[in-house]
XYZ file of C-alpha atoms in Angstrom:
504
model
C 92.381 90.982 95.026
C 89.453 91.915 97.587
C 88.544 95.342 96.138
C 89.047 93.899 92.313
C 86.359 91.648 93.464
C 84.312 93.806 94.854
C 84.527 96.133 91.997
C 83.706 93.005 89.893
C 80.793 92.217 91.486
C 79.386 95.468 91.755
C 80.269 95.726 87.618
C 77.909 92.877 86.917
C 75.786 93.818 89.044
C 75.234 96.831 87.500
C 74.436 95.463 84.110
C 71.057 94.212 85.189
C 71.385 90.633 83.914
C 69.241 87.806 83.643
C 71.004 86.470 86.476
C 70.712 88.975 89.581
C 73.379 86.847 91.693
C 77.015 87.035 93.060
C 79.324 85.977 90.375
C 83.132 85.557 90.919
C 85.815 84.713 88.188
C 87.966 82.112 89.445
C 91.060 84.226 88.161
C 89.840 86.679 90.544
C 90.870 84.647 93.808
C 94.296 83.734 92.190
C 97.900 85.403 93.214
C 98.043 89.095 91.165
C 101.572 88.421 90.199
C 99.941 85.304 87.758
C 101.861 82.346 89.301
C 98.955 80.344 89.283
C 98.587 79.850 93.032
C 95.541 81.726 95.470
C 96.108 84.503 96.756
C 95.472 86.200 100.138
C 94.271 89.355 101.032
C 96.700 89.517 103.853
C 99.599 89.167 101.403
C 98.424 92.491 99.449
C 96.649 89.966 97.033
C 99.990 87.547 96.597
C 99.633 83.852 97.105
C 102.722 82.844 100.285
C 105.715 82.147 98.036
C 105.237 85.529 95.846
C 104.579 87.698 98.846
C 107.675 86.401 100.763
C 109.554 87.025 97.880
C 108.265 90.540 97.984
C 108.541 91.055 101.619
C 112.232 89.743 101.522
C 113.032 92.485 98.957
C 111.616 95.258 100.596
C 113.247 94.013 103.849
C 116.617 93.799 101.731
C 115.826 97.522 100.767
C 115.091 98.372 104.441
C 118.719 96.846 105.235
C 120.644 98.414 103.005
C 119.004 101.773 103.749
C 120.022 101.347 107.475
C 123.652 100.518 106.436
C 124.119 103.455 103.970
C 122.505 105.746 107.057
C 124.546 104.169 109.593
C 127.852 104.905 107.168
C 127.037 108.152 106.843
C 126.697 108.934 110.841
C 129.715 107.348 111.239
C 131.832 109.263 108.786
C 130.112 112.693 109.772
C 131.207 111.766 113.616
C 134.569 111.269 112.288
C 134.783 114.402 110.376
C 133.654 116.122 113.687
C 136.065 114.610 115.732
C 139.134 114.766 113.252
C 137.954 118.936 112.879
C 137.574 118.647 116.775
C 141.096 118.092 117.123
C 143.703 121.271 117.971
C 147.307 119.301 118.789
C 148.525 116.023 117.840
C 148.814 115.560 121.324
C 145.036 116.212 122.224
C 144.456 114.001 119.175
C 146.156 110.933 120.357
C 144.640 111.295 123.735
C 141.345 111.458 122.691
C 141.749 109.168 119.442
C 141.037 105.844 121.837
C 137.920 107.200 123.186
C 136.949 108.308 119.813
C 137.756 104.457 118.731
C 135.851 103.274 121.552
C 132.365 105.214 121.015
C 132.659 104.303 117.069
C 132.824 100.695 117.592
C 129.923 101.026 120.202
C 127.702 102.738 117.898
C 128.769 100.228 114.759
C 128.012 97.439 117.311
C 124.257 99.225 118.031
C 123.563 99.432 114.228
C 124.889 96.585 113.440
C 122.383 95.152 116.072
C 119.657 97.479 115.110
C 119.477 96.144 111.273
C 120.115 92.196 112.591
C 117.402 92.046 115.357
C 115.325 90.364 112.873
C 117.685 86.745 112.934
C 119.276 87.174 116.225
C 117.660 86.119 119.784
C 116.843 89.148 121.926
C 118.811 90.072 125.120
C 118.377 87.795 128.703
C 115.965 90.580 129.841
C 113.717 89.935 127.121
C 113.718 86.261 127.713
C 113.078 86.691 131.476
C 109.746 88.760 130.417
C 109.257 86.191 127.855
C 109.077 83.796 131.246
C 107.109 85.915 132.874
C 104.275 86.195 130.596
C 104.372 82.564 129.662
C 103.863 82.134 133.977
C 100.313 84.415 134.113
C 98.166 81.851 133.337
C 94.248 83.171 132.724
C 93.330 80.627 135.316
C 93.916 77.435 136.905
C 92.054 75.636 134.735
C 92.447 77.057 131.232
C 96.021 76.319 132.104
C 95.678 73.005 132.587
C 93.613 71.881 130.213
C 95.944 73.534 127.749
C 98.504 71.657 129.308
C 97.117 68.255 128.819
C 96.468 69.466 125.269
C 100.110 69.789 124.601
C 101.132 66.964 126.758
C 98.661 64.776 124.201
C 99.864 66.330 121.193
C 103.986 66.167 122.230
C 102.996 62.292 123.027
C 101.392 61.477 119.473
C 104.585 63.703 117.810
C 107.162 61.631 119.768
C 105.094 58.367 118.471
C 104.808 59.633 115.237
C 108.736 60.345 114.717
C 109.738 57.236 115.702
C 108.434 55.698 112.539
C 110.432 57.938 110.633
C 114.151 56.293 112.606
C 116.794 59.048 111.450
C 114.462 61.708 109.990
C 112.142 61.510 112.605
C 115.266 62.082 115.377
C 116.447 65.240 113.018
C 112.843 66.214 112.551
C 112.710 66.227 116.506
C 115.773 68.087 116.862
C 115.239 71.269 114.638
C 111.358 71.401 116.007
C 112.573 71.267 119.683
C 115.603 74.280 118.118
C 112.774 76.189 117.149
C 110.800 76.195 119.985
C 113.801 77.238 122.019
C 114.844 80.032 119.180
C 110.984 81.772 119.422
C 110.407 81.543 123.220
C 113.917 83.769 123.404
C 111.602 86.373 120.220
C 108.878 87.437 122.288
C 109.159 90.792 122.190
C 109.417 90.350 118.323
C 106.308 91.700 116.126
C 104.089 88.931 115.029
C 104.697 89.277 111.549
C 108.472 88.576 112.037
C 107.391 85.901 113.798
C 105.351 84.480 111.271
C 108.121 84.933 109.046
C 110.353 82.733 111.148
C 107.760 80.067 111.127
C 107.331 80.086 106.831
C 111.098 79.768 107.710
C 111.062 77.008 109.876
C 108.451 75.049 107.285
C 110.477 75.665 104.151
C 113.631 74.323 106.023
C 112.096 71.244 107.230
C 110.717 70.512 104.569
C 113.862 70.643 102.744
C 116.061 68.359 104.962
C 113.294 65.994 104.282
C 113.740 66.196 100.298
C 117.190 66.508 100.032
C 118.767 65.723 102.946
C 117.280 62.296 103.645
C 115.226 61.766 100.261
C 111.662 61.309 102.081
C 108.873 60.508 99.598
C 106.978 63.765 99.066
C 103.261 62.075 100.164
C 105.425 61.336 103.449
C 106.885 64.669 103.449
C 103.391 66.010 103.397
C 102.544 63.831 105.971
C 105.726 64.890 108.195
C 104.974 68.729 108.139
C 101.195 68.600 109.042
C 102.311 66.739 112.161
C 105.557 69.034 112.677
C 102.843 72.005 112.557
C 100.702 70.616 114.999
C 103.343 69.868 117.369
C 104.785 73.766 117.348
C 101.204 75.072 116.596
C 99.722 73.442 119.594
C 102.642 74.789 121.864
C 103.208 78.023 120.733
C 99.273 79.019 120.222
C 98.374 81.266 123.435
C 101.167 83.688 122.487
C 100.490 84.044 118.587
C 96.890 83.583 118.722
C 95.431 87.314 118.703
C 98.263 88.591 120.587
C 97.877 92.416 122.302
C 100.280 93.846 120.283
C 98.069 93.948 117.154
C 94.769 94.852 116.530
C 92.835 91.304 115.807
C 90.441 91.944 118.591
C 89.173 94.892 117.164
C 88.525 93.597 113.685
C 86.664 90.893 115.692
C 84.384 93.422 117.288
C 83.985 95.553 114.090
C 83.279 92.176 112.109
C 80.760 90.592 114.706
C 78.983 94.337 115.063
C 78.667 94.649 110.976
C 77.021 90.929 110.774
C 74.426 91.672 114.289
C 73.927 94.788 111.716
C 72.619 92.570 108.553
C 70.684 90.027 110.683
C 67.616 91.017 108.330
C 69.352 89.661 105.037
C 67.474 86.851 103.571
C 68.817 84.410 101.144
C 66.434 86.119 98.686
C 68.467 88.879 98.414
C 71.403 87.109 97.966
C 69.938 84.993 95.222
C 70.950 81.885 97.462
C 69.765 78.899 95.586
C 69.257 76.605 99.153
C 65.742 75.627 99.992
C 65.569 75.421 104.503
C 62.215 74.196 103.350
C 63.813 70.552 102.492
C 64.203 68.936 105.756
C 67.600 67.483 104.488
C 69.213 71.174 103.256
C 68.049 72.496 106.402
C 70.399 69.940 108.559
C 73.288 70.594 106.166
C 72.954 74.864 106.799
C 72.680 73.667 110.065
C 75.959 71.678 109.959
C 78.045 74.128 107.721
C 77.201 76.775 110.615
C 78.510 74.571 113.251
C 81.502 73.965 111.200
C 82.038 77.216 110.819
C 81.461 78.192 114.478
C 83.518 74.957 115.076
C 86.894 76.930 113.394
C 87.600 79.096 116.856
C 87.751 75.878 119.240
C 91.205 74.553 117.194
C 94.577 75.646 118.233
C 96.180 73.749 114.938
C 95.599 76.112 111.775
C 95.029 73.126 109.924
C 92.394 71.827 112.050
C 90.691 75.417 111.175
C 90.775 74.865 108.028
C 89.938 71.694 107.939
C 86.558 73.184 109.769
C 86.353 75.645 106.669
C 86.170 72.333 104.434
C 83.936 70.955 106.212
C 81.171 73.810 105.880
C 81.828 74.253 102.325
C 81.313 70.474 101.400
C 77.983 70.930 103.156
C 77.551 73.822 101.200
C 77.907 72.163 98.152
C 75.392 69.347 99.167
C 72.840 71.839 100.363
C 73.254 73.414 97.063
C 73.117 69.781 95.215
C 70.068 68.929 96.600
C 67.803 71.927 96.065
C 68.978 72.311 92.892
C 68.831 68.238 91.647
C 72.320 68.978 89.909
C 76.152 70.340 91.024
C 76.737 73.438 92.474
C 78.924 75.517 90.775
C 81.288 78.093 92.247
C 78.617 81.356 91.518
C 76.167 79.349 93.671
C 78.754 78.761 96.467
C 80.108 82.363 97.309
C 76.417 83.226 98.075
C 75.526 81.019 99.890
C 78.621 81.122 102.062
C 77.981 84.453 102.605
C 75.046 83.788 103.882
C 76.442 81.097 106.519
C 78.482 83.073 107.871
C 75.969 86.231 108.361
C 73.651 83.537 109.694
C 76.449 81.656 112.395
C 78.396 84.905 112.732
C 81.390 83.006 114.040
C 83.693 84.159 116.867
C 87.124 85.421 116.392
C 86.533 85.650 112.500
C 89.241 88.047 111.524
C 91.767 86.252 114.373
C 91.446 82.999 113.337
C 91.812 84.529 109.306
C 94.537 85.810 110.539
C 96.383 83.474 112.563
C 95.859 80.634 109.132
C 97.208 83.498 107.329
C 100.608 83.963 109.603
C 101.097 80.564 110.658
C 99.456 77.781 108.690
C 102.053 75.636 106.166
C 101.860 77.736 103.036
C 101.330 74.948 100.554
C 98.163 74.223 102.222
C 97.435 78.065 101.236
C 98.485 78.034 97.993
C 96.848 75.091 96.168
C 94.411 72.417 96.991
C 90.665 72.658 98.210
C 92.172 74.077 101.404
C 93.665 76.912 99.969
C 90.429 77.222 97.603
C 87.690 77.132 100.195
C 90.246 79.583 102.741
C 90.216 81.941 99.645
C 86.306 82.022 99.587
C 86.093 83.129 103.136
C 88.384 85.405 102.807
C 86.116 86.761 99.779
C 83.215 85.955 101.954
C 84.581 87.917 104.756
C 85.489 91.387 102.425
C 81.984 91.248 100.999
C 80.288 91.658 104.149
C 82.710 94.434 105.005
C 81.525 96.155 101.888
C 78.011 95.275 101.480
C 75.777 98.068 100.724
C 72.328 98.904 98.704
C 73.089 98.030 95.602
C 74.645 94.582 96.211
C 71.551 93.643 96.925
C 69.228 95.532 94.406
C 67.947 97.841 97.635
C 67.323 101.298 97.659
C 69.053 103.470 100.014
C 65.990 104.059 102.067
C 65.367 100.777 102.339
C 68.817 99.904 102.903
C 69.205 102.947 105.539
C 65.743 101.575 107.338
C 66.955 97.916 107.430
C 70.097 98.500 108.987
C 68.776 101.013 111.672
C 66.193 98.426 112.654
C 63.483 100.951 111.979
C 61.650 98.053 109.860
C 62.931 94.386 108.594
C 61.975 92.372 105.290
C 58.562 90.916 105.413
C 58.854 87.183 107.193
C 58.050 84.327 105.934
C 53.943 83.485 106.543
C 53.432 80.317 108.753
C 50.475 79.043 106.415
C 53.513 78.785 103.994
C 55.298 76.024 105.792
C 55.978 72.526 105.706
C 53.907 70.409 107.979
C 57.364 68.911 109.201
C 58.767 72.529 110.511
C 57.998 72.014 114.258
C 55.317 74.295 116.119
C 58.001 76.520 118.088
C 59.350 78.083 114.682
C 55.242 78.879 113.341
C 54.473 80.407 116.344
C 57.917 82.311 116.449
C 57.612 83.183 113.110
C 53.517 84.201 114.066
C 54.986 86.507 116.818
C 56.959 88.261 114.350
C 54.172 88.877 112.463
C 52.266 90.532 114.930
C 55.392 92.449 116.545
C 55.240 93.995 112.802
C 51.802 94.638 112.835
C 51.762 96.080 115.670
C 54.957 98.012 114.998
C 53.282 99.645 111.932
C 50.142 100.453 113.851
C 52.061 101.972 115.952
C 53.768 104.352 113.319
C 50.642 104.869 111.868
C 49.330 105.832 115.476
C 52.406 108.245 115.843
C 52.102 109.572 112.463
C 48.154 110.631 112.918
C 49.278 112.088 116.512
C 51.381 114.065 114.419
C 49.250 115.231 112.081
C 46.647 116.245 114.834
C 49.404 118.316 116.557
C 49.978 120.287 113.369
C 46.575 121.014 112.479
C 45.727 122.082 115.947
C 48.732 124.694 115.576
C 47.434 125.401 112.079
C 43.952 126.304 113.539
C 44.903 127.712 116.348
C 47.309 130.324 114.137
C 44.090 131.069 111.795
C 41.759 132.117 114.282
C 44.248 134.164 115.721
C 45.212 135.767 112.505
C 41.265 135.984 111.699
C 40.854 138.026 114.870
C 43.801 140.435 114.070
C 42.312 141.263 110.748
C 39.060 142.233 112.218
C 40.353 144.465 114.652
C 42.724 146.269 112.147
C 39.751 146.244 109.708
C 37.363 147.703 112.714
C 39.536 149.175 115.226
C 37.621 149.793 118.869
C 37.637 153.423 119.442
C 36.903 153.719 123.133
C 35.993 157.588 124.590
C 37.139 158.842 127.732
C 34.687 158.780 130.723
C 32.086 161.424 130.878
C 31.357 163.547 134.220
C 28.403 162.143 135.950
C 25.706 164.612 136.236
C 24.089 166.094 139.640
C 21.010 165.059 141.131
C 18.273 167.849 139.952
C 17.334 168.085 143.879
C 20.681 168.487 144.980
C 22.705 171.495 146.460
C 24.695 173.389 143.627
C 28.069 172.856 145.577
C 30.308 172.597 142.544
C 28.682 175.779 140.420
C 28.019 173.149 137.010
C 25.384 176.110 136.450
C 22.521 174.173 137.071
C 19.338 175.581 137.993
C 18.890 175.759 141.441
C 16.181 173.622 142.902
C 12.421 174.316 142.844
C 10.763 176.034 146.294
C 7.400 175.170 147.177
C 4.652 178.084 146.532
C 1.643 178.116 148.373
C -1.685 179.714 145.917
C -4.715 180.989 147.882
C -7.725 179.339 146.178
């Protein structure tokens, strides 16, 4: 359902309309199999009751495929041992052994293809005790503990007004416990398929069983889930055998990464300029942030209601009419990149696994769950051209070379307080002086080049001269004699004048 939507989106994007905003076809968030309920992206797009019926069929196929395997060891080990054989004798001494090791290994598959519905062993149970002893600390534990002391008190009050019902309802809750703290070691999808399980069932016993009005049927299981939620949180919550934590890091890293995103781009018709919409963006983030502190998924997504009613009022006011569902998506989108809650994908997930699956599948619940999820998959996926970016701009936004141009504090309302103008003045001049910067380093640059360029012209200048005038340098001639001086070396010089003496 996710990528459909995507593909949607980017589809009408593409088609340069009037409107430049996120639009999304209500079909688009409903189960793919056309049942009429929302669907899920964890269920592969199925709303709960279609993908459990597909999960039980491919676990069915799973089964089946581990019988007809485990058949065919056994009558190949049979074969081997009957052609194994040399005497009748031999045979019948060995034929009780052979019995032996075939019901053994019947008994392991057997156990192999059942470990889904049956208990695990006393050793798994004992490490099931250990980890539920290794408490993060003294105090986490106990404040967890007066939690669930608090919340087994109001069940216990609560059943009582239901007499009969209330003592069965007690019962099978206090069965289940029991059952899961013996399936640790179980993955946490099976256990989230025990607990749909567990749901269905109860729910059941109420209808048929003891013909309980459905409003206080309703009523019965959100206090059932509490009770079993609240307990059996700190071991299904984000557990280490899956990789929640990771999607959390991935998903808080991507939103640090789109900090620059303005409503603007998102075409998010909410004014912050209206002192009212501003407290209700305000609220809907600390709704939103709100989600993580709740150990009951209905509290979550009761949180998740919460923000997207103050969505719709935000929306209501700026716009002097309703909001309709294309203004919505956008602007939750925006929430969330603005709050960027904890734990986002492990508290998706642990609704997904573990909340009542009515409350998924119809209702403004399951409708505003739905848009998160939605929500959630867009920012995953966001790019240029959902919002009408180039790639360089895109490329230089998200590497924090350079952000959008901020608001100017001349443009505000008198009633925004001083601290935000002069934030928003800092900002300004940490641009401004950003840019000079670049422009500094640019010029520096270009200075550097043109240095080498001139440098590598003169030089070239100066090797075209002397190949066009090449210096022709003789060898050293031999000095000559003094005129007065002894002709030692015979250089055939005259010898030197003698004085004459004329009578007169």
């Amino acid at each position: 359902v996710i990528l459909t939507l995507l593909l949607s989106l980017r589809r009408k994007m593409n088609l340069k309309s009037e409107r430049r905003g996120i639009h999304v076809d209500q079909s688009e968030l409903l189960c793919k199999k056309g049942c009429g309920y929302y669907g899920n992206p964890a269920w592969q797009g199925f709303c709960s009751k279609c993908w459990r019926e597909e999960y039980h069929k491919a676990r069915q196929k799973q089964i089946q495929e581990d019988w007809e395997l485990a058949e065919r060891l056994q009558r190949e080990e049979e074969e081997a041992y009957a052609s194994s054989q040399s005497s009748q004798g031999a045979q019948s001494l060995t034929f009780s052994k052979f019995e032996e090791k075939k019901t053994n290994e019947k008994t392991r598959k057997v156990t192999t293809v059942k470990k889904f519905f049956t208990a695990s062993s006393r050793a798994g149970a004992k490490k099931a005790e250990l980890q539920e002893a290794k408490a993060p600390s003294p105090a986490i534990h106990r404040q967890a503990s007066l939690e669930t002391d608090r919340v087994s008190k109001e069940f216990i009050d609560f059943i009582r007004t239901y007499q009969k019902p209330g003592q069965d309802i007690y019962k099978q809750c206090k069965l289940f416990l029991d059952t899961m703290s013996h399936k640790r070691d179980l993955s946490i999808e099976e256990q989230s398929e025990c607990a749909q399980d567990f749901y269905q069932n109860v729910a059941d016993r109420l209808q048929t069983r003891w013909k309980v009005p459905p409003e206080k049927v309703e009523k019965a299981m959100d206090e059932v889930e509490k009770y079993i939620m609240t307990r059996q949180y700190k071991y299904v919550f984000c557990p280490e055998t899956t990789d929640d934590e990771k999607k959390d890091l991935a998903v808080q890293k991507r939103i640090r990464a789109l900090h620059w995103v303005t409503p603007q781009m998102l075409c998010v018709p909410v004014s912050e300029e209206i002192p009212e919409v501003s407290d209700m963006v305000v609220k809907a983030i600390t709704d939103i942030i709100e989600m993580d502190s709740k150990r009951v998924p209905r509290d979550k997504l009761a949180c998740i209601t919460k923000c997207s009613k103050h969505i719709f009022n935000a929306i209501k006011i700026t716009k002097n009419e309703p909001a309709s569902a294309d203004d919505f998506l956008p602007t939750l989108i925006y929430i969330v990149l603005k709050g960027n809650p904890p734990r986002l994908q492990s508290n998706i997930q642990y609704i997904t696994r573990f909340c009542n699956p009515s409350r998924l599948m119809t209702g403004e619940d399951g409708y505003y769950f739905t848009n998160l999820c939605c929500a959630v998959a867009f920012i995953e996926k966001l790019d240029a051209q959902s919002l009408n970016l180039s790639q360089e701009d895109f490329d230089r936004f998200m590497s924090g070379q350079t952000s959008p141009k901020k608001q100017e504090s001349d443009s505000f309302s008198p009633d925004v307080c001083l601290g935000v103008k002069q934030m928003c003045k800092s900002l300004d001049l940490l641009s401004q002086l950003n840019e000079r910067q670049e422009r500094i380093v640019s010029e520096a640059k270009k200075l550097e080049k043109d240095l080498i360029d001139w440098t590598d012209g003169i030089t070239k200048e100066v090797e075209d001269i002397v190949e066009k005038y090449p210096l022709e340098i003789k060898a050293k001639s031999q000095a000559l004699a003094a005129i007065d001086s002894e002709n030692v070396e015979n250089d055939k010089l005259p010898p030197p004048l003698q004085p004459q003496v004329y009578a007169g």
